[in-house]
Coordinates of C-alpha atoms and ligand atoms in Angstrom, one line a residue:
V1 CA 80.5 72.6 116.9
A2 CA 79.4 74.5 113.8
Q3 CA 81.4 73.6 110.7
E4 CA 83.7 76.3 109.3
K5 CA 82.3 77.5 106.0
I6 CA 85.0 76.3 103.5
N7 CA 85.6 78.3 100.4
T8 CA 86.4 75.7 97.7
D9 CA 86.8 78.3 94.9
I10 CA 89.7 80.5 96.2
V11 CA 91.4 83.1 94.0
T12 CA 95.1 82.6 94.4
L13 CA 97.6 85.0 93.0
T14 CA 98.5 82.3 90.4
R15 CA 94.9 82.1 89.3
F16 CA 94.5 85.8 89.3
L17 CA 97.5 86.3 87.1
T18 CA 96.3 83.6 84.7
E19 CA 92.9 85.2 84.5
E20 CA 94.5 88.6 83.9
Q21 CA 96.7 87.2 81.1
S22 CA 93.7 85.7 79.3
K23 CA 92.2 89.2 79.1
H24 CA 95.1 90.2 76.8
R25 CA 94.9 88.4 73.5
E26 CA 98.5 89.4 72.5
A27 CA 99.9 88.2 75.9
T28 CA 102.8 85.7 75.6
G29 CA 102.8 84.6 79.2
D30 CA 106.2 86.2 79.8
F31 CA 104.7 88.7 82.3
T32 CA 102.9 85.9 84.1
L33 CA 106.1 83.9 84.4
L34 CA 108.0 86.9 85.7
C35 CA 105.3 87.4 88.3
H36 CA 105.6 83.8 89.4
A37 CA 109.3 84.4 90.0
L38 CA 108.5 87.5 92.0
Q39 CA 106.0 85.6 94.0
F40 CA 108.6 83.0 94.9
S41 CA 111.0 85.7 96.1
F42 CA 108.4 87.2 98.3
K43 CA 107.6 83.9 99.9
S44 CA 111.3 83.2 100.5
I45 CA 112.0 86.6 102.0
A46 CA 109.0 86.3 104.2
Y47 CA 110.2 82.9 105.4
Y48 CA 113.7 84.1 106.3
I49 CA 112.4 87.2 108.1
R50 CA 110.1 85.0 110.2
R51 CA 113.1 82.9 111.2
A52 CA 115.7 85.6 111.5
S53 CA 116.1 85.6 115.3
L54 CA 116.2 81.8 115.3
I55 CA 119.0 81.3 112.8
N56 CA 121.2 84.2 113.6
L57 CA 120.2 86.5 110.8
S58 CA 119.7 89.6 113.0
G59 CA 122.1 92.6 112.9
L60 CA 124.6 94.0 110.4
A61 CA 126.4 92.3 107.6
G62 CA 129.4 94.6 108.0
S63 CA 128.9 96.3 104.5
S64 CA 127.1 99.3 103.2
N65 CA 125.0 99.6 100.0
S66 CA 125.3 101.9 97.0
T67 CA 123.8 104.9 98.9
G68 CA 125.9 104.4 102.0
D69 CA 123.3 102.7 104.3
D70 CA 124.6 99.9 106.6
Q71 CA 123.4 96.6 105.2
K72 CA 121.7 94.1 107.5
K73 CA 122.4 90.4 107.0
L74 CA 118.8 90.2 105.8
D75 CA 119.2 93.0 103.3
V76 CA 122.0 91.0 101.7
I77 CA 120.0 87.8 101.8
G78 CA 116.8 89.4 100.6
N79 CA 118.7 91.0 97.7
D80 CA 120.4 87.7 96.7
I81 CA 117.0 85.9 96.7
F82 CA 115.5 88.6 94.5
V83 CA 118.4 88.7 92.1
A84 CA 118.4 84.9 91.7
A85 CA 114.7 84.8 91.1
M86 CA 114.8 87.5 88.5
R87 CA 117.8 86.0 86.7
S88 CA 116.4 82.5 86.6
S89 CA 113.0 83.7 85.4
G90 CA 114.5 84.2 82.0
K91 CA 112.1 87.1 81.5
C92 CA 114.0 89.9 83.2
R93 CA 116.8 91.7 81.2
L94 CA 117.6 94.6 83.7
L95 CA 117.3 94.7 87.4
V96 CA 117.8 97.7 89.7
S97 CA 117.9 97.0 93.4
E98 CA 118.5 99.4 96.2
E99 CA 121.3 97.1 97.4
E100 CA 123.2 97.1 94.1
E101 CA 125.2 100.1 93.0
E102 CA 124.9 99.3 89.3
C103 CA 121.9 98.0 87.3
L104 CA 122.3 94.3 86.8
V105 CA 122.1 93.2 83.2
F106 CA 121.2 89.6 82.6
D107 CA 123.0 88.9 79.3
E108 CA 122.0 85.3 79.5
N109 CA 118.4 86.4 78.7
P110 CA 119.0 88.8 75.8
K111 CA 115.5 88.4 74.6
A112 CA 113.8 89.1 77.9
R113 CA 111.5 92.1 77.5
Y114 CA 111.1 93.2 81.1
A115 CA 113.1 95.4 83.5
V116 CA 112.4 95.2 87.2
V117 CA 113.2 97.7 89.9
C118 CA 113.1 96.8 93.6
D119 CA 113.8 97.5 97.2
P120 CA 114.1 93.9 98.5
I121 CA 113.6 94.8 102.1
D122 CA 112.3 98.3 102.7
G123 CA 112.3 99.5 106.3
S124 CA 115.2 97.2 107.2
S125 CA 116.4 99.5 110.0
N126 CA 113.3 98.2 111.9
L127 CA 114.1 94.5 111.3
D128 CA 115.6 93.5 114.6
A129 CA 112.7 95.0 116.5
G130 CA 110.2 92.8 114.7
V131 CA 108.5 95.7 113.0
S132 CA 106.9 95.0 109.6
V133 CA 109.1 95.4 106.6
G134 CA 108.4 94.6 102.9
T135 CA 109.5 94.4 99.3
I136 CA 108.7 97.2 96.8
F137 CA 108.8 96.3 93.1
G138 CA 108.0 97.8 89.7
I139 CA 108.0 96.3 86.3
F140 CA 108.8 98.1 83.0
R141 CA 108.5 96.7 79.6
L142 CA 111.6 97.4 77.5
A143 CA 111.3 98.9 74.0
D144 CA 111.6 96.3 71.2
N145 CA 115.0 97.7 70.2
A146 CA 116.3 97.9 73.8
Q147 CA 120.1 97.3 74.2
G148 CA 120.0 96.2 77.8
K149 CA 121.6 99.4 79.2
Q150 CA 121.0 101.1 82.6
E151 CA 120.0 104.4 80.9
E152 CA 117.0 102.6 79.4
L153 CA 115.6 102.4 82.8
L154 CA 115.6 106.1 83.6
L155 CA 111.8 106.2 83.0
P156 CA 108.9 108.0 84.7
G157 CA 106.6 105.8 86.8
S158 CA 103.9 106.4 84.2
E159 CA 105.8 103.8 82.1
L160 CA 105.4 101.1 84.7
V161 CA 103.3 98.1 83.5
A162 CA 102.9 96.8 87.0
S163 CA 104.0 97.6 90.5
G164 CA 103.3 96.8 94.1
F165 CA 104.7 95.9 97.4
T166 CA 104.6 93.2 100.1
M167 CA 104.4 93.7 103.8
Y168 CA 105.7 91.0 106.1
G169 CA 103.6 91.6 109.2
A170 CA 101.3 89.5 111.3
S171 CA 100.8 87.8 107.9
A172 CA 102.5 88.5 104.6
Q173 CA 100.4 90.8 102.5
L174 CA 100.9 91.5 98.8
V175 CA 99.5 94.5 97.0
I176 CA 99.7 94.6 93.2
T177 CA 98.4 96.8 90.4
M178 CA 98.8 96.8 86.6
K179 CA 98.7 99.8 84.2
G180 CA 95.3 101.3 84.0
S181 CA 93.8 98.7 86.3
T182 CA 92.6 98.2 89.9
V183 CA 94.7 97.5 93.0
N184 CA 94.3 94.1 94.6
G185 CA 95.5 92.8 97.9
F186 CA 96.5 89.2 98.7
T187 CA 97.3 87.5 102.0
M188 CA 99.8 84.6 102.3
D189 CA 98.2 81.4 103.6
N190 CA 101.3 79.7 105.0
A191 CA 99.6 76.3 105.1
L192 CA 98.7 76.4 101.4
G193 CA 101.8 78.3 100.5
E194 CA 99.7 80.6 98.3
F195 CA 98.8 84.3 98.3
I196 CA 95.0 84.5 98.5
L197 CA 93.0 87.4 97.1
T198 CA 91.5 88.9 100.3
H199 CA 91.3 92.6 99.3
P200 CA 89.9 92.9 95.8
N201 CA 89.7 96.3 94.1
M202 CA 91.2 98.3 97.0
K203 CA 90.0 102.0 97.1
L204 CA 91.5 104.6 99.3
P205 CA 88.9 106.6 101.4
K206 CA 88.7 110.1 99.8
S207 CA 89.8 111.7 103.1
R208 CA 90.8 110.7 106.6
A209 CA 92.3 112.6 109.5
I210 CA 95.5 110.6 109.8
Y211 CA 99.0 111.9 109.0
S212 CA 102.2 109.9 108.8
V213 CA 105.5 111.7 108.7
N214 CA 108.8 111.7 110.6
E215 CA 108.1 114.7 112.7
G216 CA 111.7 114.7 114.0
N217 CA 112.7 116.3 110.7
S218 CA 110.4 119.3 111.2
L219 CA 113.3 121.6 112.1
Y220 CA 114.5 121.3 108.5
W221 CA 111.1 121.5 106.8
E222 CA 110.3 124.2 104.3
E223 CA 107.7 126.8 105.2
P224 CA 104.7 125.2 103.2
V225 CA 105.4 121.8 104.7
K226 CA 105.4 123.3 108.2
K227 CA 102.2 125.3 107.5
Y228 CA 100.5 122.1 106.1
F229 CA 101.2 119.9 109.1
D230 CA 100.4 122.7 111.5
S231 CA 97.0 123.1 109.8
L232 CA 96.3 119.4 110.6
K233 CA 97.3 119.7 114.2
Y234 CA 95.8 123.1 115.0
P235 CA 92.6 123.3 112.9
A236 CA 91.6 126.9 111.9
E237 CA 87.9 126.4 112.5
K238 CA 86.7 126.7 116.1
G239 CA 86.1 123.3 117.6
G240 CA 87.9 121.6 114.7
K241 CA 89.4 118.2 115.5
P242 CA 93.1 117.7 115.0
Y243 CA 94.4 114.7 113.0
S244 CA 95.9 111.6 114.5
A245 CA 99.6 110.8 114.0
R246 CA 100.8 107.4 112.9
Y247 CA 104.4 106.7 111.9
I248 CA 105.9 103.2 111.8
G249 CA 109.0 104.2 109.9
S250 CA 108.6 101.4 107.3
M251 CA 107.1 102.9 104.2
V252 CA 105.4 99.6 103.3
A253 CA 103.6 99.4 106.6
D254 CA 102.7 103.1 106.7
A255 CA 101.6 102.9 103.0
Y256 CA 99.5 99.7 103.7
R257 CA 97.7 101.4 106.6
T258 CA 97.1 104.5 104.5
L259 CA 95.7 102.4 101.6
L260 CA 93.2 100.7 103.9
Y261 CA 92.3 103.6 106.3
G262 CA 93.1 106.7 104.2
G263 CA 95.0 109.7 105.3
I264 CA 98.4 110.9 104.1
F265 CA 102.0 109.6 104.2
A266 CA 104.8 112.0 103.5
Y267 CA 108.6 112.0 103.4
P268 CA 109.2 115.6 102.2
A269 CA 112.5 116.9 100.9
D270 CA 113.9 119.4 103.5
R271 CA 116.8 121.8 104.1
K272 CA 119.0 118.9 105.3
S273 CA 118.0 116.3 102.7
T274 CA 117.3 118.6 99.8
K275 CA 116.4 115.7 97.4
G276 CA 114.4 113.9 100.0
K277 CA 115.1 110.4 101.3
L278 CA 113.1 107.9 99.3
R279 CA 114.3 106.7 95.9
I280 CA 112.3 107.6 92.8
L281 CA 112.6 104.4 90.7
Y282 CA 112.0 101.7 93.2
E283 CA 110.2 103.3 96.2
C284 CA 108.3 106.5 95.1
A285 CA 107.1 105.5 91.6
P286 CA 105.8 102.0 92.4
M287 CA 104.0 103.4 95.4
A288 CA 102.6 106.3 93.5
M289 CA 101.1 103.9 90.9
V290 CA 99.4 101.9 93.6
F291 CA 98.0 105.0 95.2
E292 CA 96.7 106.5 92.0
N293 CA 95.1 103.3 90.9
A294 CA 93.4 103.1 94.2
G295 CA 91.9 106.5 93.7
G296 CA 94.5 108.6 95.7
Q297 CA 97.2 111.0 94.6
A298 CA 101.0 111.1 94.9
V299 CA 103.2 114.2 94.3
N300 CA 106.8 115.2 94.9
S301 CA 108.0 118.1 97.0
R302 CA 107.6 120.4 94.0
M303 CA 104.0 119.3 93.8
E304 CA 104.6 117.5 90.5
R305 CA 102.7 114.3 89.9
M306 CA 105.1 111.7 91.2
L307 CA 104.5 109.4 88.2
T308 CA 105.8 112.0 85.8
V309 CA 109.2 112.5 87.5
V310 CA 112.1 111.1 85.5
P311 CA 115.2 110.1 87.6
E312 CA 118.5 111.2 86.3
H313 CA 120.3 108.4 88.0
I314 CA 118.9 104.9 89.0
H315 CA 119.3 105.7 92.8
D316 CA 117.9 109.3 92.6
R317 CA 115.8 110.4 95.6
S318 CA 112.7 112.6 95.9
G319 CA 110.3 114.1 98.4
I320 CA 106.9 112.4 98.4
F321 CA 103.4 113.1 99.6
M322 CA 100.9 110.3 98.9
G323 CA 97.5 109.3 100.2
S324 CA 93.8 110.0 100.0
Y325 CA 92.8 112.3 97.1
D326 CA 91.5 115.2 99.2
E327 CA 94.4 115.0 101.8
V328 CA 97.0 115.3 99.1
Q329 CA 95.0 118.1 97.5
K330 CA 95.3 120.0 100.7
V331 CA 99.1 119.7 100.5
I332 CA 99.1 121.0 96.9
D333 CA 96.8 123.9 97.8
I334 CA 98.9 125.0 100.8
H335 CA 102.1 124.9 98.6
K336 CA 100.4 127.1 96.0
K337 CA 99.5 129.6 98.7
Y338 CA 102.8 129.8 100.5
Q339 CA 105.4 129.4 97.7
Ligands
AHM401 P1 115.4 101.8 103.6 O1 115.0 101.6 102.2 O2 116.9 102.0 103.8 O3 114.8 100.8 104.5 O4 114.8 103.3 104.0 C1 113.5 103.6 103.6 C2 112.7 103.8 104.9 C3 111.2 103.8 104.6 O5 110.6 102.5 104.7 C4 110.7 104.7 105.6 O6 109.5 105.4 105.2 C5 111.8 105.7 105.9 O7 113.0 105.0 105.4 C6 112.0 106.0 107.3 O8 113.0 106.9 107.4 P2 113.2 107.7 108.8 O9 113.8 106.7 109.7 O10 114.2 108.8 108.4 O11 111.9 108.2 109.3
MG402 MG1 113.7 101.3 101.1

């Protein structure tokens, strides 16, 4: 039997973060420690999701969250894990979670310089069917004179210092990017208990004929959105090939596929949900940063660059189109033409 080639010089997330930190002379190590706490929450959430059906964690918790969604038992557990990890990191001052109506202020860490936004378990309506879900996160650095107030977090995504998401699928994947840097993908090795760098410098293909949208909402779509998706399905040129449709219904999973294969993911605002469905601060902005740093584009339903959108409230929603550079450009061009 041929011996498996063993890599004895693996880049773990811990090593990656330490190496990143050493590139910044002024770094204090706070950001690295915060990331270690994040990493622990991802591992724990992944662990409970894997075991959910075995330890009676499926189904509803009997409560609803700030925006009125029914909470699953795992939504509550995922949130509690995340909150505990951020509080105990000592580096997080403010935390906005999809599952918490108000921004959490950790007064016990008044000197902490970071604010974190998160959706602890995105796609949770899919949980009981064993479909991939994940955690979306963004990290802001607070101003030196910050008071630790919720309003200080009403920032555009362009202010994020780091963002990313995990996807708990066949294996747990972690995608992370920092301001002005590349996008890197890690895979959880359960035996080692470490995220291993498996997808360095992720770059979206410039174009790809795949679209990902909940077509069940098309009755409510505005004209330019209808025209755009029709143009993908019924190509104008003779003999043109229509796009493939792929929609999982978990943004983390749809986004992960789009990052790897290219194409477009959209959740447009429409006549029924005029503000869109996905939340600006902890769903749209972190994803937009990942997509831009991987060479793609992300815009809202008004065709504004997603990263420039400032939420008026921490749970504000927006329409979003994100994906390969050329695919998003087509959306922008069609909107210009039909608006
Ligand atoms: P959630 O944060 O309550 O899980 O909702 C967000 C999810 C996204 O993961 C996904 O893209 C979208 O909602 C799916 O919505 P729909 O079922 O309307 O297609
Ligand atoms: Mg969500």
